[in-house]
PDB file of C-alpha atoms in Angstrom:
ATOM      1  CA  GLN A   1     -15.267  -8.310 -10.094  1.00 62.00           C
ATOM      2  CA  LYS A   2     -12.652  -6.693  -7.892  1.00 69.00           C
ATOM      3  CA  GLU A   3      -9.253  -6.364  -9.486  1.00 88.00           C
ATOM      4  CA  VAL A   4      -7.425  -7.949  -6.545  1.00 92.00           C
ATOM      5  CA  GLU A   5      -9.319 -10.223  -4.173  1.00 94.00           C
ATOM      6  CA  GLN A   6      -8.375 -11.596  -0.810  1.00 94.00           C
ATOM      7  CA  ASN A   7     -10.357 -13.406   1.837  1.00 91.00           C
ATOM      8  CA  SER A   8     -10.687 -10.954   4.725  1.00 89.00           C
ATOM      9  CA  GLY A   9     -10.326 -13.670   7.390  1.00 89.00           C
ATOM     10  CA  PRO A  10      -9.479 -13.885  10.139  1.00 95.00           C
ATOM     11  CA  LEU A  11      -7.336 -16.862   9.338  1.00 96.00           C
ATOM     12  CA  SER A  12      -6.391 -18.550  12.604  1.00 97.00           C
ATOM     13  CA  VAL A  13      -3.470 -20.959  12.789  1.00 97.00           C
ATOM     14  CA  PRO A  14      -1.679 -22.482  15.777  1.00 97.00           C
ATOM     15  CA  GLU A  15       1.877 -21.446  16.566  1.00 97.00           C
ATOM     16  CA  GLY A  16       4.365 -23.462  14.520  1.00 97.00           C
ATOM     17  CA  ALA A  17       1.909 -24.253  11.718  1.00 97.00           C
ATOM     18  CA  ILE A  18       2.034 -23.102   8.097  1.00 97.00           C
ATOM     19  CA  ALA A  19      -0.187 -20.145   7.273  1.00 97.00           C
ATOM     20  CA  SER A  20      -1.368 -19.964   3.675  1.00 97.00           C
ATOM     21  CA  LEU A  21      -2.677 -16.664   2.325  1.00 97.00           C
ATOM     22  CA  ASN A  22      -4.167 -16.361  -1.132  1.00 96.00           C
ATOM     23  CA  CYS A  23      -4.813 -13.576  -3.591  1.00 96.00           C
ATOM     24  CA  THR A  24      -6.442 -13.612  -7.023  1.00 96.00           C
ATOM     25  CA  TYR A  25      -6.217 -10.888  -9.636  1.00 94.00           C
ATOM     26  CA  SER A  26      -8.185 -10.054 -12.743  1.00 92.00           C
ATOM     27  CA  ASP A  27      -5.658  -8.462 -15.125  1.00 89.00           C
ATOM     28  CA  ARG A  28      -4.090 -11.395 -16.952  1.00 88.00           C
ATOM     29  CA  GLY A  29      -1.181  -9.266 -18.121  1.00 86.00           C
ATOM     30  CA  SER A  30      -0.070  -8.269 -14.612  1.00 87.00           C
ATOM     31  CA  GLN A  31       3.673  -8.512 -14.179  1.00 84.00           C
ATOM     32  CA  SER A  32       4.569  -7.640 -10.599  1.00 89.00           C
ATOM     33  CA  PHE A  33       3.174  -8.966  -7.343  1.00 93.00           C
ATOM     34  CA  PHE A  34       3.860  -7.874  -3.788  1.00 94.00           C
ATOM     35  CA  TRP A  35       2.977  -8.908  -0.265  1.00 97.00           C
ATOM     36  CA  TYR A  36       2.805  -6.333   2.518  1.00 97.00           C
ATOM     37  CA  ARG A  37       2.349  -6.923   6.225  1.00 97.00           C
ATOM     38  CA  GLN A  38       0.417  -4.389   8.263  1.00 97.00           C
ATOM     39  CA  TYR A  39       0.270  -4.496  12.036  1.00 96.00           C
ATOM     40  CA  SER A  40      -2.717  -2.859  13.695  1.00 93.00           C
ATOM     41  CA  GLY A  41      -2.275   0.911  13.749  1.00 90.00           C
ATOM     42  CA  LYS A  42       0.874   0.769  11.635  1.00 93.00           C
ATOM     43  CA  SER A  43       1.637   1.306   7.963  1.00 94.00           C
ATOM     44  CA  PRO A  44       2.233  -1.537   5.486  1.00 96.00           C
ATOM     45  CA  GLU A  45       5.739  -2.924   5.101  1.00 95.00           C
ATOM     46  CA  LEU A  46       6.961  -4.914   2.126  1.00 94.00           C
ATOM     47  CA  ILE A  47       7.845  -8.514   2.914  1.00 95.00           C
ATOM     48  CA  MET A  48       7.939 -10.272  -0.463  1.00 94.00           C
ATOM     49  CA  PHE A  49       7.765  -9.572  -4.170  1.00 93.00           C
ATOM     50  CA  ILE A  50       7.646 -11.935  -7.119  1.00 93.00           C
ATOM     51  CA  TYR A  51       7.706 -11.394 -10.851  1.00 87.00           C
ATOM     52  CA  SER A  52       7.998 -14.883 -12.374  1.00 81.00           C
ATOM     53  CA  ASN A  53       5.919 -18.020 -12.216  1.00 84.00           C
ATOM     54  CA  GLY A  54       6.933 -20.397  -9.480  1.00 87.00           C
ATOM     55  CA  ASP A  55       8.134 -19.991  -5.928  1.00 91.00           C
ATOM     56  CA  LYS A  56      10.326 -17.442  -4.228  1.00 93.00           C
ATOM     57  CA  GLU A  57      11.608 -18.103  -0.733  1.00 95.00           C
ATOM     58  CA  ASP A  58      12.918 -15.702   1.876  1.00 95.00           C
ATOM     59  CA  GLY A  59      13.432 -17.148   5.317  1.00 96.00           C
ATOM     60  CA  ARG A  60      10.104 -18.409   6.649  1.00 97.00           C
ATOM     61  CA  PHE A  61       8.195 -16.760   3.802  1.00 97.00           C
ATOM     62  CA  THR A  62       7.461 -18.252   0.380  1.00 97.00           C
ATOM     63  CA  ALA A  63       5.609 -16.431  -2.377  1.00 96.00           C
ATOM     64  CA  GLN A  64       4.019 -18.555  -5.092  1.00 95.00           C
ATOM     65  CA  LEU A  65       2.818 -17.201  -8.413  1.00 94.00           C
ATOM     66  CA  ASN A  66       0.597 -18.969 -10.932  1.00 92.00           C
ATOM     67  CA  LYS A  67      -0.087 -16.646 -13.833  1.00 90.00           C
ATOM     68  CA  ALA A  68      -2.229 -19.157 -15.738  1.00 91.00           C
ATOM     69  CA  SER A  69      -4.646 -19.360 -12.810  1.00 92.00           C
ATOM     70  CA  GLN A  70      -4.116 -15.721 -11.851  1.00 93.00           C
ATOM     71  CA  TYR A  71      -3.307 -16.216  -8.221  1.00 94.00           C
ATOM     72  CA  VAL A  72      -0.461 -15.461  -5.908  1.00 96.00           C
ATOM     73  CA  SER A  73       0.038 -17.014  -2.486  1.00 97.00           C
ATOM     74  CA  LEU A  74       2.093 -16.336   0.595  1.00 97.00           C
ATOM     75  CA  LEU A  75       3.141 -19.196   2.838  1.00 97.00           C
ATOM     76  CA  ILE A  76       4.466 -18.519   6.306  1.00 97.00           C
ATOM     77  CA  ARG A  77       6.231 -21.500   7.839  1.00 98.00           C
ATOM     78  CA  ASP A  78       6.633 -21.996  11.582  1.00 97.00           C
ATOM     79  CA  SER A  79       4.094 -19.249  12.255  1.00 97.00           C
ATOM     80  CA  GLN A  80       4.732 -17.110  15.321  1.00 97.00           C
ATOM     81  CA  PRO A  81       2.357 -14.915  17.333  1.00 97.00           C
ATOM     82  CA  SER A  82       4.387 -11.954  16.025  1.00 97.00           C
ATOM     83  CA  ASP A  83       3.165 -12.842  12.526  1.00 98.00           C
ATOM     84  CA  SER A  84      -0.363 -11.864  13.574  1.00 98.00           C
ATOM     85  CA  ALA A  85      -1.188  -8.966  11.251  1.00 97.00           C
ATOM     86  CA  THR A  86      -3.112  -8.095   8.115  1.00 97.00           C
ATOM     87  CA  TYR A  87      -1.420  -9.196   4.898  1.00 98.00           C
ATOM     88  CA  LEU A  88      -2.042  -7.111   1.807  1.00 96.00           C
ATOM     89  CA  CYS A  89      -1.562  -8.368  -1.709  1.00 96.00           C
ATOM     90  CA  ALA A  90      -0.633  -5.765  -4.336  1.00 94.00           C
ATOM     91  CA  VAL A  91      -0.530  -6.172  -8.096  1.00 92.00           C
ATOM     92  CA  VAL A  92       0.741  -3.907 -10.847  1.00 87.00           C
ATOM     93  CA  PRO A  93      -1.663  -4.360 -13.780  1.00 80.00           C
ATOM     94  CA  GLN A  94      -0.339  -4.491 -17.318  1.00 73.00           C
ATOM     95  CA  SER A  95      -2.437  -1.435 -18.142  1.00 64.00           C
ATOM     96  CA  SER A  96      -0.480   0.640 -15.644  1.00 61.00           C
ATOM     97  CA  GLY A  97       2.179   2.712 -17.363  1.00 60.00           C
ATOM     98  CA  THR A  98       4.016   3.150 -14.105  1.00 62.00           C
ATOM     99  CA  TYR A  99       4.014   1.270 -10.835  1.00 68.00           C
ATOM    100  CA  LYS A 100       0.407   1.998  -9.981  1.00 79.00           C
ATOM    101  CA  TYR A 101      -0.381  -0.699  -7.480  1.00 87.00           C
ATOM    102  CA  ILE A 102      -3.790  -2.234  -6.968  1.00 88.00           C
ATOM    103  CA  PHE A 103      -4.175  -3.499  -3.409  1.00 91.00           C
ATOM    104  CA  GLY A 104      -6.448  -6.168  -2.078  1.00 93.00           C
ATOM    105  CA  THR A 105      -8.349  -5.434   1.118  1.00 93.00           C
ATOM    106  CA  GLY A 106      -6.101  -7.776   3.089  1.00 95.00           C
ATOM    107  CA  THR A 107      -6.344 -10.997   5.058  1.00 96.00           C
ATOM    108  CA  ARG A 108      -6.128 -10.845   8.824  1.00 97.00           C
ATOM    109  CA  LEU A 109      -3.917 -13.587  10.232  1.00 97.00           C
ATOM    110  CA  LYS A 110      -4.066 -14.668  13.863  1.00 97.00           C
ATOM    111  CA  VAL A 111      -1.387 -17.003  15.155  1.00 97.00           C
ATOM    112  CA  LEU A 112      -2.507 -18.656  18.364  1.00 96.00           C
ATOM    113  CA  ALA A 113       0.116 -19.320  21.033  1.00 92.00           C
TER     114      ALA A 113
ATOM    115  CA  ASP B   1      17.012   2.151   5.269  1.00 70.00           C
ATOM    116  CA  VAL B   2      14.441   3.994   3.196  1.00 69.00           C
ATOM    117  CA  LYS B   3      12.737   6.700   5.172  1.00 89.00           C
ATOM    118  CA  VAL B   4       9.341   8.110   4.262  1.00 96.00           C
ATOM    119  CA  THR B   5       8.170  10.695   6.736  1.00 96.00           C
ATOM    120  CA  GLN B   6       4.708  12.181   7.015  1.00 96.00           C
ATOM    121  CA  SER B   7       4.404  15.508   8.752  1.00 92.00           C
ATOM    122  CA  SER B   8       1.702  14.567  11.254  1.00 92.00           C
ATOM    123  CA  ARG B   9       0.587  11.361  12.922  1.00 94.00           C
ATOM    124  CA  TYR B  10      -2.809  12.705  13.980  1.00 96.00           C
ATOM    125  CA  LEU B  11      -4.766  15.713  12.757  1.00 97.00           C
ATOM    126  CA  VAL B  12      -8.163  17.115  13.652  1.00 98.00           C
ATOM    127  CA  LYS B  13      -9.601  19.702  11.283  1.00 97.00           C
ATOM    128  CA  ARG B  14     -12.913  21.466  10.877  1.00 98.00           C
ATOM    129  CA  THR B  15     -15.259  21.084   7.933  1.00 98.00           C
ATOM    130  CA  GLY B  16     -14.370  23.529   5.182  1.00 97.00           C
ATOM    131  CA  GLU B  17     -10.744  23.988   6.210  1.00 97.00           C
ATOM    132  CA  LYS B  18      -7.937  23.641   3.703  1.00 97.00           C
ATOM    133  CA  VAL B  19      -5.676  20.822   4.876  1.00 97.00           C
ATOM    134  CA  PHE B  20      -2.093  20.094   3.890  1.00 97.00           C
ATOM    135  CA  LEU B  21      -0.508  16.677   4.388  1.00 97.00           C
ATOM    136  CA  GLU B  22       3.211  16.587   3.752  1.00 97.00           C
ATOM    137  CA  CYS B  23       5.406  13.633   2.847  1.00 97.00           C
ATOM    138  CA  VAL B  24       9.171  13.519   2.462  1.00 97.00           C
ATOM    139  CA  GLN B  25      11.347  10.629   1.278  1.00 96.00           C
ATOM    140  CA  ASP B  26      15.113  10.475   1.524  1.00 93.00           C
ATOM    141  CA  MET B  27      16.005   7.927  -1.179  1.00 89.00           C
ATOM    142  CA  ASP B  28      15.683   9.894  -4.408  1.00 90.00           C
ATOM    143  CA  HIS B  29      12.703   7.825  -5.547  1.00 90.00           C
ATOM    144  CA  GLU B  30      10.915   9.055  -8.640  1.00 90.00           C
ATOM    145  CA  ASN B  31       7.485   7.619  -7.832  1.00 92.00           C
ATOM    146  CA  MET B  32       5.441   8.843  -4.905  1.00 95.00           C
ATOM    147  CA  PHE B  33       1.861   8.022  -3.943  1.00 96.00           C
ATOM    148  CA  TRP B  34      -0.958   9.106  -1.689  1.00 97.00           C
ATOM    149  CA  TYR B  35      -3.454   6.516  -0.497  1.00 96.00           C
ATOM    150  CA  ARG B  36      -6.293   6.541   1.953  1.00 96.00           C
ATOM    151  CA  GLN B  37      -7.177   3.464   3.943  1.00 95.00           C
ATOM    152  CA  ASP B  38     -10.640   2.782   5.290  1.00 94.00           C
ATOM    153  CA  PRO B  39     -11.986  -0.353   6.996  1.00 88.00           C
ATOM    154  CA  GLY B  40     -13.368  -2.819   4.475  1.00 85.00           C
ATOM    155  CA  LEU B  41     -12.219  -0.723   1.508  1.00 87.00           C
ATOM    156  CA  GLY B  42      -8.501  -1.277   1.710  1.00 87.00           C
ATOM    157  CA  LEU B  43      -5.935   1.070   0.250  1.00 92.00           C
ATOM    158  CA  ARG B  44      -7.275   3.385  -2.420  1.00 93.00           C
ATOM    159  CA  LEU B  45      -5.027   5.502  -4.587  1.00 93.00           C
ATOM    160  CA  ILE B  46      -5.753   9.223  -4.540  1.00 96.00           C
ATOM    161  CA  TYR B  47      -2.882  10.590  -6.642  1.00 96.00           C
ATOM    162  CA  PHE B  48       0.567   9.586  -7.664  1.00 92.00           C
ATOM    163  CA  SER B  49       3.548  11.401  -9.099  1.00 94.00           C
ATOM    164  CA  TYR B  50       6.265   9.936 -11.312  1.00 90.00           C
ATOM    165  CA  ASP B  51       8.497  12.992 -11.437  1.00 89.00           C
ATOM    166  CA  VAL B  52       8.790  16.553 -10.199  1.00 91.00           C
ATOM    167  CA  LYS B  53       5.714  18.570 -11.216  1.00 88.00           C
ATOM    168  CA  MET B  54       4.197  15.444 -12.795  1.00 90.00           C
ATOM    169  CA  LYS B  55       1.060  13.933 -11.318  1.00 92.00           C
ATOM    170  CA  GLU B  56      -1.669  11.556 -12.268  1.00 92.00           C
ATOM    171  CA  LYS B  57      -5.083  10.972 -10.761  1.00 93.00           C
ATOM    172  CA  GLY B  58      -5.714   7.752  -8.969  1.00 91.00           C
ATOM    173  CA  ASP B  59      -9.039   6.107  -8.286  1.00 89.00           C
ATOM    174  CA  ILE B  60     -10.512   8.684  -5.901  1.00 95.00           C
ATOM    175  CA  PRO B  61      -9.049  12.150  -6.668  1.00 96.00           C
ATOM    176  CA  GLU B  62     -12.232  14.159  -6.057  1.00 96.00           C
ATOM    177  CA  GLY B  63     -11.774  16.740  -3.322  1.00 96.00           C
ATOM    178  CA  TYR B  64      -7.990  16.405  -3.343  1.00 98.00           C
ATOM    179  CA  SER B  65      -5.061  17.981  -5.121  1.00 97.00           C
ATOM    180  CA  VAL B  66      -1.327  17.391  -4.913  1.00 97.00           C
ATOM    181  CA  SER B  67       1.912  19.260  -5.318  1.00 96.00           C
ATOM    182  CA  ARG B  68       5.375  18.007  -6.112  1.00 96.00           C
ATOM    183  CA  GLU B  69       7.814  20.892  -6.454  1.00 94.00           C
ATOM    184  CA  LYS B  70      10.847  18.899  -5.296  1.00 95.00           C
ATOM    185  CA  LYS B  71      11.658  15.252  -5.877  1.00 94.00           C
ATOM    186  CA  GLU B  72      11.704  14.371  -2.199  1.00 96.00           C
ATOM    187  CA  ARG B  73       8.442  16.040  -1.218  1.00 97.00           C
ATOM    188  CA  PHE B  74       4.869  15.177  -2.185  1.00 97.00           C
ATOM    189  CA  SER B  75       2.005  17.100  -0.633  1.00 97.00           C
ATOM    190  CA  LEU B  76      -1.669  16.201  -0.495  1.00 98.00           C
ATOM    191  CA  ILE B  77      -4.147  19.051  -0.242  1.00 98.00           C
ATOM    192  CA  LEU B  78      -7.752  18.791   0.834  1.00 97.00           C
ATOM    193  CA  GLU B  79      -9.252  21.900  -0.707  1.00 94.00           C
ATOM    194  CA  SER B  80     -12.257  22.054   1.623  1.00 97.00           C
ATOM    195  CA  ALA B  81     -12.259  19.277   4.180  1.00 97.00           C
ATOM    196  CA  SER B  82     -15.445  17.293   4.622  1.00 97.00           C
ATOM    197  CA  THR B  83     -16.416  14.660   7.173  1.00 97.00           C
ATOM    198  CA  ASN B  84     -16.249  11.904   4.549  1.00 97.00           C
ATOM    199  CA  GLN B  85     -12.535  12.608   4.239  1.00 98.00           C
ATOM    200  CA  THR B  86     -11.953  11.354   7.760  1.00 98.00           C
ATOM    201  CA  SER B  87      -9.515   8.513   7.155  1.00 97.00           C
ATOM    202  CA  MET B  88      -5.980   7.178   7.471  1.00 97.00           C
ATOM    203  CA  TYR B  89      -3.765   8.762   4.815  1.00 98.00           C
ATOM    204  CA  LEU B  90      -0.658   6.921   3.708  1.00 97.00           C
ATOM    205  CA  CYS B  91       2.171   8.279   1.612  1.00 97.00           C
ATOM    206  CA  ALA B  92       4.539   5.944  -0.214  1.00 96.00           C
ATOM    207  CA  SER B  93       7.536   6.149  -2.489  1.00 94.00           C
ATOM    208  CA  SER B  94       8.762   3.366  -4.717  1.00 90.00           C
ATOM    209  CA  LEU B  95      11.952   2.050  -6.218  1.00 82.00           C
ATOM    210  CA  ARG B  96      11.880  -0.636  -8.919  1.00 76.00           C
ATOM    211  CA  GLY B  97       8.318  -1.431  -8.009  1.00 77.00           C
ATOM    212  CA  ARG B  98       8.879  -1.795  -4.289  1.00 86.00           C
ATOM    213  CA  ALA B  99       6.811   0.692  -2.292  1.00 90.00           C
ATOM    214  CA  PHE B 100       7.815   2.046   1.104  1.00 93.00           C
ATOM    215  CA  PHE B 101       5.207   3.694   3.277  1.00 96.00           C
ATOM    216  CA  GLY B 102       5.263   6.524   5.730  1.00 96.00           C
ATOM    217  CA  GLN B 103       3.823   6.078   9.202  1.00 95.00           C
ATOM    218  CA  GLY B 104       0.414   7.390   8.181  1.00 96.00           C
ATOM    219  CA  THR B 105      -1.675  10.400   9.168  1.00 97.00           C
ATOM    220  CA  ARG B 106      -4.993   9.774  10.852  1.00 96.00           C
ATOM    221  CA  LEU B 107      -7.158  12.719   9.851  1.00 97.00           C
ATOM    222  CA  THR B 108     -10.430  13.466  11.581  1.00 98.00           C
ATOM    223  CA  VAL B 109     -12.699  16.119  10.096  1.00 98.00           C
ATOM    224  CA  VAL B 110     -15.306  17.446  12.521  1.00 97.00           C
TER     225      VAL B 110
END
């Protein structure tokens, strides 16, 4: 079992819709969770992080964490064509003494105009 | 704004060459990382450093070494480049768990 799993996509949504991206992780003791956006040919950029169970909102983005079920989600409201990118989930396992991130392989999102 | 700068955007090297990839960050971060990114495999950690002269192997350290003589600079060394090291190399530094990436170096070994 991979440590961090994401559906590779592509996930296609119409402009203005809600895009829902999911990530599951295997280390039950994981404490820190991050979402990165990566445009084609560019490097990843951090868009959200969450440490506690529940929801965290930032503008059109909401991160949701459910530690009991070991998944973290990213919701993008009012999706725009500029949101089309690959979204990487990253987890810091409990076993990591420092911030040694484990990345998923990413979900490609396509927002259709 | 945090700035992480990698020395080259594109590199072409020959098999057997020693290759140096340099990374500099300007925010006094303690943690720095080197990843490679390949299609279908995602980001894989090669090495990371949590302080000057301190380093730890990641998941795929074979064929690589690193150097961190100053806090702001973290170098990745390919001792003898091979074609299977053709990849996108990404450097990152982190503060309180939040990682910031450089622009990436696309290395081709021929």
